[in-house]
Coordinates of C-alpha atoms and ligand atoms in Angstrom, one line a residue:
X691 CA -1.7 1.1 24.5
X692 CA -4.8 3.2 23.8
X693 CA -7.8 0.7 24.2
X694 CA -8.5 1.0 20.0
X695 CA -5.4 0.6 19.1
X696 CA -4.6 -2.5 17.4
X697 CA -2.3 -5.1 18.6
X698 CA 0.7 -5.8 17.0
X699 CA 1.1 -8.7 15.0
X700 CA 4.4 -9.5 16.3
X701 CA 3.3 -9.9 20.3
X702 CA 2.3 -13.4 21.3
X703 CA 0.4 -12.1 23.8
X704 CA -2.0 -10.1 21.6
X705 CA -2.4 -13.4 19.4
X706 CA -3.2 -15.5 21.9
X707 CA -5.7 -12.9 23.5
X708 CA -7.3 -12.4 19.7
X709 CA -7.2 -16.2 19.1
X710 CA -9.3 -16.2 22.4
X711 CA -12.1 -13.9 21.5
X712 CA -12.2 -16.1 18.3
X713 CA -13.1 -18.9 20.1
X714 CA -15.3 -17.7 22.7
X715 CA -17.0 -15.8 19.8
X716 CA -17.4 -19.1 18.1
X717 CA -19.1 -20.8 21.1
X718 CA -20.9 -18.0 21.6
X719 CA -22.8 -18.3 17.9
X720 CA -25.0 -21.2 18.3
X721 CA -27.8 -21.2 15.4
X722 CA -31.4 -21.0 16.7
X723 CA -31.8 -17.4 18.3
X724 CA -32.0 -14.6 15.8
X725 CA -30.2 -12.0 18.1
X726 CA -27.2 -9.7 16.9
X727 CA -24.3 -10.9 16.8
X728 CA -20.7 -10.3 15.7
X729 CA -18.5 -13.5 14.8
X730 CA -15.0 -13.4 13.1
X731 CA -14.5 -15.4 10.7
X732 CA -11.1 -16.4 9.2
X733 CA -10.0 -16.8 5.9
X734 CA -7.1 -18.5 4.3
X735 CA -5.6 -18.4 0.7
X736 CA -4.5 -21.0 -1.4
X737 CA -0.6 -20.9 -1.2
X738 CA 0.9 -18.3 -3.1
X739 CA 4.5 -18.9 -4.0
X740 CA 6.9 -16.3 -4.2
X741 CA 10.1 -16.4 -6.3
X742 CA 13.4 -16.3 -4.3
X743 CA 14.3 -12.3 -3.3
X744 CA 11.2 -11.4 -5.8
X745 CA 7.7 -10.3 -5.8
X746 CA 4.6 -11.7 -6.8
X747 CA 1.7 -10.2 -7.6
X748 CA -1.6 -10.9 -8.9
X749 CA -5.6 -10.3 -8.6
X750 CA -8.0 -13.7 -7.3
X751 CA -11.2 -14.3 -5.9
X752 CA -11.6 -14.4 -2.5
X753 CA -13.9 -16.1 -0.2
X754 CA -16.5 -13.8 1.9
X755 CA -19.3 -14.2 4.3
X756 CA -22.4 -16.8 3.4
X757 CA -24.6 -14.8 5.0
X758 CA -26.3 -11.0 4.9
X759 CA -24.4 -8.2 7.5
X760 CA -22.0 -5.9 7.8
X761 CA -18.1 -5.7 8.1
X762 CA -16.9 -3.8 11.4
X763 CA -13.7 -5.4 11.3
X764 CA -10.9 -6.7 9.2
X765 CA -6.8 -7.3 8.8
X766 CA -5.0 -9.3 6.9
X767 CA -1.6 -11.4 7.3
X768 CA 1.0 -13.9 5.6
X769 CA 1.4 -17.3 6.8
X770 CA 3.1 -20.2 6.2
X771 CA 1.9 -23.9 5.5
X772 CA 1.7 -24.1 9.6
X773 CA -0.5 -21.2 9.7
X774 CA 2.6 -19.1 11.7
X775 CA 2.7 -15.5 10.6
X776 CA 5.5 -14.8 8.7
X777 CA 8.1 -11.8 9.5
X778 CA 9.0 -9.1 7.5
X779 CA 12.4 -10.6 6.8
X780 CA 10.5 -13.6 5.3
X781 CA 7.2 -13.6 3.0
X782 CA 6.3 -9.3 3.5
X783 CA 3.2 -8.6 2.9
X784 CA 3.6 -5.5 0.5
X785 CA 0.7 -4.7 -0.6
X786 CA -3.2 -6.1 -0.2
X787 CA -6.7 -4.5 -1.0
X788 CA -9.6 -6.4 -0.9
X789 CA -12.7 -5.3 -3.6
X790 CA -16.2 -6.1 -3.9
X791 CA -16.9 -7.3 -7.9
X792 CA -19.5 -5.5 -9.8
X793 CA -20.2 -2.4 -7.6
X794 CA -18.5 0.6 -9.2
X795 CA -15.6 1.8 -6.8
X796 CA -16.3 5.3 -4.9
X797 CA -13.9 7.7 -6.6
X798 CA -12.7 5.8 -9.6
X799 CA -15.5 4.1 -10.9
X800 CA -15.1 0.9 -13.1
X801 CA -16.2 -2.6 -11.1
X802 CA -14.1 -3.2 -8.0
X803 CA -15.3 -1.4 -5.2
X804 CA -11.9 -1.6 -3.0
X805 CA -13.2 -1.4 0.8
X806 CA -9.9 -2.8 2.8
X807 CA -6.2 -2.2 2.3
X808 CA -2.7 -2.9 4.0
X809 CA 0.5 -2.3 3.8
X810 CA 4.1 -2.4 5.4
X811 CA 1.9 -0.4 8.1
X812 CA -0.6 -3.2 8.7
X813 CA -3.4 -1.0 9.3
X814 CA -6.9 -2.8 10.2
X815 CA -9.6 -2.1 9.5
X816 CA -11.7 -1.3 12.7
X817 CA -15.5 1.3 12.2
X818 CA -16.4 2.9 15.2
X819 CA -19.5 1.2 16.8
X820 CA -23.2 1.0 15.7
X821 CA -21.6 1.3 11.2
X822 CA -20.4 -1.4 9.0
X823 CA -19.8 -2.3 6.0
X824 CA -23.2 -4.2 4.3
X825 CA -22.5 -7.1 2.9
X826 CA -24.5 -9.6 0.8
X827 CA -24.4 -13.1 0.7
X828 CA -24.1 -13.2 -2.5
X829 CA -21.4 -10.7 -3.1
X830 CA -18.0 -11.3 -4.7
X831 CA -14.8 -10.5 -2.9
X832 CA -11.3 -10.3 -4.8
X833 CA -8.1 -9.4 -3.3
X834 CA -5.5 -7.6 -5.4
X835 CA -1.9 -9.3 -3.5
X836 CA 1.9 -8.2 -3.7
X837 CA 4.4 -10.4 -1.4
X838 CA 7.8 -9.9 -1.7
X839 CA 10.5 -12.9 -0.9
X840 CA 13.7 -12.1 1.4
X841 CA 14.8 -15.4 0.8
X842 CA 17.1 -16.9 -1.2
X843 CA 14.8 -19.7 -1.8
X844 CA 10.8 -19.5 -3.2
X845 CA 8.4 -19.4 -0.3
X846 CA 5.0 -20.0 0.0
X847 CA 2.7 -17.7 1.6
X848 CA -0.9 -17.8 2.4
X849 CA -2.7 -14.6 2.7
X850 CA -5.0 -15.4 6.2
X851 CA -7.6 -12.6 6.9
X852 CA -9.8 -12.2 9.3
X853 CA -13.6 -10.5 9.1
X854 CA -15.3 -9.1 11.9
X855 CA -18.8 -9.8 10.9
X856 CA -21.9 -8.7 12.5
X857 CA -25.4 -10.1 11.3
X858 CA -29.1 -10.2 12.8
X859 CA -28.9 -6.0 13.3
X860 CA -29.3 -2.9 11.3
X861 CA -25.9 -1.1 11.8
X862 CA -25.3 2.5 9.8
X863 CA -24.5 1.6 6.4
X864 CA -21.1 3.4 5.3
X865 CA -18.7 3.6 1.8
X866 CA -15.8 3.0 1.3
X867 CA -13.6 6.8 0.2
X868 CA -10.7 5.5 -1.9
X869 CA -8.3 8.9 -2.4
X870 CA -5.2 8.7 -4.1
X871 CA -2.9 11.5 -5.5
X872 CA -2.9 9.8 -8.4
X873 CA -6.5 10.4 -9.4
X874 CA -7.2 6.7 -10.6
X875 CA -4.5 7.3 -13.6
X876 CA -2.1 4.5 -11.7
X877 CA -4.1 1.2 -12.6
X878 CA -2.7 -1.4 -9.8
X879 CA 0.3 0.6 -9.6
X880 CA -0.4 4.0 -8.8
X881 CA 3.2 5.1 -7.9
X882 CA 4.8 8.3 -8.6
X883 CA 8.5 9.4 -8.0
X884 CA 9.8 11.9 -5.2
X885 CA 13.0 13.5 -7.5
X886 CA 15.3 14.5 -4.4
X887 CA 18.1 16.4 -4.8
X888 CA 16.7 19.2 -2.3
X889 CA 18.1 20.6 0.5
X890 CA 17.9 18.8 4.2
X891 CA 14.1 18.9 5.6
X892 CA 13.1 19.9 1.6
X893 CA 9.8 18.1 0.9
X894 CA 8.3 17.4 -1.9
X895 CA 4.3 17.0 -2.0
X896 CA 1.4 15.5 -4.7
X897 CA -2.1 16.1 -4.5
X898 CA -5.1 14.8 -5.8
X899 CA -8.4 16.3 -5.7
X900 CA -11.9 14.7 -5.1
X901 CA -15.7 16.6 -5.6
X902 CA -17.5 14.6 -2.9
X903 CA -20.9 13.6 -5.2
X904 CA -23.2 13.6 -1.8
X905 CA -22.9 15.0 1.7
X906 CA -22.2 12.9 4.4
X907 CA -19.6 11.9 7.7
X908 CA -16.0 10.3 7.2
X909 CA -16.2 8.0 10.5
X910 CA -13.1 6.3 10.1
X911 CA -9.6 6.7 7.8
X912 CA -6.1 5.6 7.8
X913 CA -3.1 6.5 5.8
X914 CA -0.3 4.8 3.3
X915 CA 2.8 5.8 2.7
X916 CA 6.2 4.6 1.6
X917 CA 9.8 5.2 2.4
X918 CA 10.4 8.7 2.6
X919 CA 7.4 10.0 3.7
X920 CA 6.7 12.5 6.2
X921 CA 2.5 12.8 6.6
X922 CA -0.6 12.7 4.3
X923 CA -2.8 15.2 4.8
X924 CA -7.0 15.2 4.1
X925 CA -7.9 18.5 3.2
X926 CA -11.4 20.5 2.3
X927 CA -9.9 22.7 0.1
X928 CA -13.7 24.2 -0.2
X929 CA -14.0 24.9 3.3
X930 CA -9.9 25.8 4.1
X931 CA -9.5 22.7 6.5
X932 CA -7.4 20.0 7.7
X933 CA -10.0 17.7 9.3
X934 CA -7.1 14.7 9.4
X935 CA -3.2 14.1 8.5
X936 CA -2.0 10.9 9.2
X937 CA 1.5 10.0 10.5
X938 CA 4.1 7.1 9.7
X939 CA 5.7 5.6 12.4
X940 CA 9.4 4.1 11.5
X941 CA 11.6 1.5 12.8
X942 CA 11.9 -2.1 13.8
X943 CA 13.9 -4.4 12.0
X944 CA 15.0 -3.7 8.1
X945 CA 14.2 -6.7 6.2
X946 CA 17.5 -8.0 4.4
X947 CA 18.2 -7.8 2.2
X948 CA 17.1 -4.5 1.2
X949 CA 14.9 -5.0 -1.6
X950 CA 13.4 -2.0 -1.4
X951 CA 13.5 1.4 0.5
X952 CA 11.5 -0.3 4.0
X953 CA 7.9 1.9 4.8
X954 CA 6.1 3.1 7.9
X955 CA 5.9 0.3 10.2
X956 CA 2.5 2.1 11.1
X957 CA 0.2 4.6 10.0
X958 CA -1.9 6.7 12.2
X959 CA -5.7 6.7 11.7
X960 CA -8.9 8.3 13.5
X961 CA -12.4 6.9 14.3
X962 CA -15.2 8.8 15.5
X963 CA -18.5 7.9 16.3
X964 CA -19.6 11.9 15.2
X965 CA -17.5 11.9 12.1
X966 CA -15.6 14.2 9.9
X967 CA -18.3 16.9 7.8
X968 CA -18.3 17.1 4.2
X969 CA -21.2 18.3 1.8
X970 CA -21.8 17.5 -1.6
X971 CA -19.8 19.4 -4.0
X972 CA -17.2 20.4 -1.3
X973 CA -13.3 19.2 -2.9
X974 CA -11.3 17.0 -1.3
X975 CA -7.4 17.5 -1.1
X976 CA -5.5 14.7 -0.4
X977 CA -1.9 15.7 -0.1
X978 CA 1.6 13.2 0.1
X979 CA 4.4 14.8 1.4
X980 CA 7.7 13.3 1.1
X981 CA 11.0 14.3 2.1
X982 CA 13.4 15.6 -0.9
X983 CA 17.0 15.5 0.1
X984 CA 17.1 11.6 -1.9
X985 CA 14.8 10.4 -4.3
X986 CA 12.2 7.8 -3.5
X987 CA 11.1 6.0 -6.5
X988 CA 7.5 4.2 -6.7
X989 CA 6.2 6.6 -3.5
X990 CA 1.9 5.9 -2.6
X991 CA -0.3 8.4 -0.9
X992 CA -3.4 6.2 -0.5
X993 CA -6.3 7.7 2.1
X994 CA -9.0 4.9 2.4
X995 CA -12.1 6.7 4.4
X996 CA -15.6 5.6 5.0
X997 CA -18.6 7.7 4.5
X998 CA -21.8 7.7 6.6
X999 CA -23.9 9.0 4.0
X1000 CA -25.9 12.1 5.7
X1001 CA -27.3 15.6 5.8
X1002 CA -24.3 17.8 6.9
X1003 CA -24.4 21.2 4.8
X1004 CA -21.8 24.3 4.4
X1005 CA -18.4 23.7 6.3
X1006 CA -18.8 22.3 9.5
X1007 CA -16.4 21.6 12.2
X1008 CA -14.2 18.4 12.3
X1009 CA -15.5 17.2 16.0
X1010 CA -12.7 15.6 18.4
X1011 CA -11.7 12.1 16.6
X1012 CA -9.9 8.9 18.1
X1013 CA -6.9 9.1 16.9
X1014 CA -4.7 5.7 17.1
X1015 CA -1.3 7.7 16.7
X1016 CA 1.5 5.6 17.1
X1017 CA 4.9 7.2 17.1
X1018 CA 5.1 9.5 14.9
X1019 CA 8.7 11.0 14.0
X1020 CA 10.3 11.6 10.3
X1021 CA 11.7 9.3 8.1
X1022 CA 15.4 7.6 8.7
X1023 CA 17.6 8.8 6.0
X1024 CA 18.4 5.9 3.7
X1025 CA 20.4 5.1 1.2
X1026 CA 20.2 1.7 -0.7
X1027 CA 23.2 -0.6 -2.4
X1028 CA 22.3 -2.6 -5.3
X1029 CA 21.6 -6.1 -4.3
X1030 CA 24.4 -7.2 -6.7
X1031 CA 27.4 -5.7 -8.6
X1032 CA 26.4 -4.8 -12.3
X1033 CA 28.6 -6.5 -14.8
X1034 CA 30.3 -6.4 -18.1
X1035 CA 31.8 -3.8 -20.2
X1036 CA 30.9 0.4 -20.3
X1037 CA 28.6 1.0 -22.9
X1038 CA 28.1 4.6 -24.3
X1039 CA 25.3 3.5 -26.7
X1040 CA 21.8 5.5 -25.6
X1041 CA 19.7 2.4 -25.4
X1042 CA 19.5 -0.9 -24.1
X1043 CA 17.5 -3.9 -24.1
X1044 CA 15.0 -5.1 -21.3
X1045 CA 14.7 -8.7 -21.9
X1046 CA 13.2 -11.6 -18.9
X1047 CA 15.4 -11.1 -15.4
X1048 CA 18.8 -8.9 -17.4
X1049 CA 18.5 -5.5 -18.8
X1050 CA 21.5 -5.7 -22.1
X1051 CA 23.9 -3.6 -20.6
X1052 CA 24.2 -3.2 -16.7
X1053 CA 27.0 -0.8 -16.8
X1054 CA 26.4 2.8 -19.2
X1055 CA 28.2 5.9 -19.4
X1056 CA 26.1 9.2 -20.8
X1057 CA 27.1 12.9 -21.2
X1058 CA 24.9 14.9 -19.6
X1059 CA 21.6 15.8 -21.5
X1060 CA 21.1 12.6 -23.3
X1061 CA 17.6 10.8 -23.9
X1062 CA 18.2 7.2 -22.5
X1063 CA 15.7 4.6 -24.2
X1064 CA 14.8 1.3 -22.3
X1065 CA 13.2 -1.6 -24.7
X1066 CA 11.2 -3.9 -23.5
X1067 CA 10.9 -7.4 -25.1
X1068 CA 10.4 -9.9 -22.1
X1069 CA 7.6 -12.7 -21.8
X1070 CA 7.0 -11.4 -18.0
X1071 CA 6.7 -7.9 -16.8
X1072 CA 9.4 -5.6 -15.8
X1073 CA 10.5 -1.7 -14.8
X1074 CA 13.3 0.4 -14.4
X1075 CA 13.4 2.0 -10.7
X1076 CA 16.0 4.0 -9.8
X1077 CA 17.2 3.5 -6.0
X1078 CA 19.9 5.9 -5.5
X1079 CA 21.5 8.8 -7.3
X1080 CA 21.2 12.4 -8.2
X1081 CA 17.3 12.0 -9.4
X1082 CA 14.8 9.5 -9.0
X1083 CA 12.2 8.4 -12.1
X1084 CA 10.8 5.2 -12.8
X1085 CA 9.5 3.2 -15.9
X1086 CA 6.2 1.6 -15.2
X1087 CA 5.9 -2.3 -14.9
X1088 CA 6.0 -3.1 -18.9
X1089 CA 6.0 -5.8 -21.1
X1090 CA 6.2 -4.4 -24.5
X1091 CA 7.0 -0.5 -25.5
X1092 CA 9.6 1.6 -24.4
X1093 CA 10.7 3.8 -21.4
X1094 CA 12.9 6.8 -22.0
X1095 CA 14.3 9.1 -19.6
X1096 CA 16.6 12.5 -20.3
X1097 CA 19.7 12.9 -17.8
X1098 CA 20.0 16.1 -16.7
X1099 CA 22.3 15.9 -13.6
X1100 CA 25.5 14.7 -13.1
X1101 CA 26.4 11.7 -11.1
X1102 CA 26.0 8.3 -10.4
X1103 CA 22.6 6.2 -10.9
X1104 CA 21.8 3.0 -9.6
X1105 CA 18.9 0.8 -10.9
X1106 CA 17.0 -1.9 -10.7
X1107 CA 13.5 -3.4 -11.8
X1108 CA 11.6 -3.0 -8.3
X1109 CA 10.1 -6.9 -10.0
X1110 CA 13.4 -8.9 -9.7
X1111 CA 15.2 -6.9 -7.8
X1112 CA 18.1 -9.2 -6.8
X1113 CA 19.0 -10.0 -10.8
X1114 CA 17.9 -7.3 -12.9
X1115 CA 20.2 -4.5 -12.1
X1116 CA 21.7 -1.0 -13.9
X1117 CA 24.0 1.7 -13.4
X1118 CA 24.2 4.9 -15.2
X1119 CA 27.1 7.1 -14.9
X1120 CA 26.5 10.7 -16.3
X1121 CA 29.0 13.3 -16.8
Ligands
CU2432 CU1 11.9 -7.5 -13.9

C-alpha cells in the first residue's frame, strides 16, 4: 500500500488502526494550550431508512465543526444502529456530497458550495500537507444522500463521517473545483446516457468545459465514474495538456441483486504539495469516456479539485503528483436482467402511464421509428432507465410531464425506473 493511500473500509485492521489515531488524537486535545492541532471528529446521521431493494434520496443539514479551522481530511460511510459499516450488499452508499450553505458553489454558482463527494469508489478526501479547507464556526453544512437497499426488507442506515480538522494554525486556504460534463444543467442528477451499440473497445466520451475565473494550483483531485467507464480525463484545452486522468478500479463482490449496473470500486486521484498550474482565463476540459459496445444509462463524470489560489501565469508544467492509483484495468462487460419478469398482455398502443411503483403496460410491441410517450401522474418521483438493449436513454426522475423517446433500432429493450427498481419494470420490443 502506498503510504497516502487510504485504507479500505472493508479491512479490520485498517479500522482498528484509524479508530486508534482517533483516540489518541482525542487524548491528545486537552483545552488550555493554544498550539495547532488536528483532531477528527466523527459525525453520525439521524437514521435514514431505506425502502426494501430501493433508493432513498434526499438533502439535510448536517452537523460541522463548533470551532474556526480548516478541513484536511474527510470520508464518509453507512452504518447501522450498532455503528458497524454496512456492505455493499446491504445499505450502499451511492451517492454523498457534502455543501457549505450560502457560499456560492465554484463552477455552478447558486448557494451550496459542494466541497466533499463519494461514491461506489469511496474516495476521501485527504489535502496534501500545510492546505485545508477554512471553516467557520458558524458555517452550515448539508449533505445531499442516495442509499440504495439490497434487501428485501427496509433498512436503516446512518451516514457516519468523519472530519479531519486542524485549528490554532494558518494552513493555505484552498476551493473547492466542482467539474462535471454536464455543465451544472443536471440539478442533483446530473446523468447522461452512453447509447452503445459500437463496436468492441468503441468509447464514447462527454465533455464539459470550464474558464478558470483566477489563476492558481489544483493540489488535490479525484475522479467519479459509473459502470462502463474507462478514465476521466482533466484537460487545459488552452494550453494542449493532460495534467491528470483518473482511473477506475473494478471488482469485488457485485451487490445482489443487481439493481443497478455496479461502479469503480475505486478511483485514482493525485495530491501534490507543488500543484497542477492553471491561469485565469485558461479552459478547463473535463472529458468522461465510456465504453460503447452496451449502453450505460444514468453515466457521471464528476472531477472534484481544489484550488490554491496563486500567481501561476501562461502554461506551465504539471510537476510530478502523488498519484494513489489503485488497479487500474477496463470495465467488466455487463449485461443486466430485470429484477422481475414484466407482466400482462402485449400492448401496441404508443404510450403508457407512469403511475406510483407500476408503469400501465410492462410488456409493448413498436414498429421501428415510433415516438414512445411516458406519462407521469405519481405522488412520488419516478424515471424510465433503460438497462439492456440495442440503445440506452433515460427519462429524468419526474413527477408530472412527460418523457418521449423515438425507436430507431430493432430489438429488445429492457426498463426499469432506476427509483424502484425491483417493481417498476418495462420491456419494449421493436421490429
Ligand atoms: Cu419509480
Amino acid at each position: 500500500m502506498y503510504p497516502w493511500e487510504t485504507p479500505s473500509y472493508s479491512d479490520p485492521v485498517a479500522r482498528i488502526v484509524r479508530l486508534s489515531i482517533a483516540v489518541a488524537a482525542a487524548v491528545l486535545a486537552v483545552p488550555g494550550i493554544a498550539q495547532a492541532k488536528e483532531r477528527t471528529l466523527t459525525y453520525t446521521t439521524p437514521a435514514i431508512s431505506v425502502p426494501a431493494y430501493g433508493v432513498r434520496q434526499q438533502p439535510m443539514y448536517a452537523e460541522s465543526p463548533s470551532v474556526d479551522g480548516y478541513v484536511v481530511g474527510m470520508e464518509a460511510e453507512v452504518v447501522d444502529a450498532a455503528g458497524r459499516v454496512q456492505g455493499r450488499d446491504k445499505v450502499m452508499l451511492h451517492h454523498i456530497v457534502f455543501a457549505k450553505i450560502g457560499v456560492p458553489d465554484y463552477t455552478c454558482g447558486g448557494s451550496t458550495e459542494r466541497f466533499f463527494a463519494e461514491g461506489e469508489e469511496r474516495l476521501a478526501l485527504s489535502l496534501p500537507r500545510g492546505y485545508g479547507y477554512a471553516n467557520k464556526a458558524t458555517d452550515r453544512w448539508g449533505l445531499l444522500y442516495m442509499l440504495m437497499n439490497h434487501k428485501k426488507r427496509p433498512l436503516n442506515g446512518f451516514i457516519r463521517y468523519t472530519v479531519r480538522y486542524v485549528t490554532g494554525e494558518a494552513l493555505t486556504p484552498v476551493k473547492p473545483v466542482w467539474l462535471d460534463v454536464r455543465n451544472c444543467t443536471g440539478g442533483i442528477d446530473p446523468v447522461f446516457d452512453v447509447p452503445g451499440g459500437g463496436k468492441r473497445f468503441s468509447t464514447f466520451t462527454r465533455t464539459g468545459d470550464f474558464t478558470m475565473p483566477e489563476s492558481g494550483r489544483l493540489i488535490s483531485g479525484g475522479g467519479h465514474l459509473h459502470g462502463g467507464g474507462v478514465r476521466l480525463e482533466l484537460r487545459n484545452a488552452t494550453c494542449g495538456t493532460v495534467p491528470f486522468t483518473s482511473r477506475p478500479t473494478w471488482g469485488g463482490p457485485k451487490p445482489m441483486p443487481l439493481l443497478h449496473e455496479p461502479g469503480p470500486t475505486k478511483m485514482s486521484s493525485f495530491r501534490s504539495i507543488q500543484g497542477i498550474p492553471v491561469a485565469a482565463g485558461q479552459k478547463l476540459r473535463l472529458a468522461a469516456v465510456y465504453e460503447n459496445q452496451a449502453p450505460h444509462t444514468r453515466a457521471m463524470g464528476i472531477m472534484l479539485l481544489f484550488l490554491a489560489p496563486g500567481a501561476p501565469k501562461g502554461c506551465g508544467a504539471t510537476p510530478q503528483l502523488e498519484i494513489d492509483l489503485g488497479k487500474p484495468s477496463a470495465p467488466p462487460p455487463f449485461s443486466m436482467p430485470l429484477p422481475r419478469a414484466p407482466k400482462g398482455s402485449v400492448s401496441t398502443a404508443t404510450s403508457t402511464i407512469v403511475r406510483d411503483f407500476q408503469y400501465g403496460s410492462e410488456r409493448i410491441s413498436l414498429q421501428r421509428g415510433t415516438t414512445f410517450t411516458w406519462r407521469f401522474l405519481g405522488q412520488f418521483e419516478h424515471d424510465v432507465t433503460v438497462v439492456g438493449g440495442p440503445e440506452g436513454f433515460s427519462a429524468p426522475w419526474s413527477l408530472t410531464g412527460v418523457f418521449k423517446h423515438r425507436f430507431t433500432k430493432p430489438g429488445t429493450y429492457r426498463l426499469f425506473c432506476s427509483l424502484h427498481p425491483a417493481r417498476m419494470v418495462q420491456q419494449i420490443t421493436v421490429h
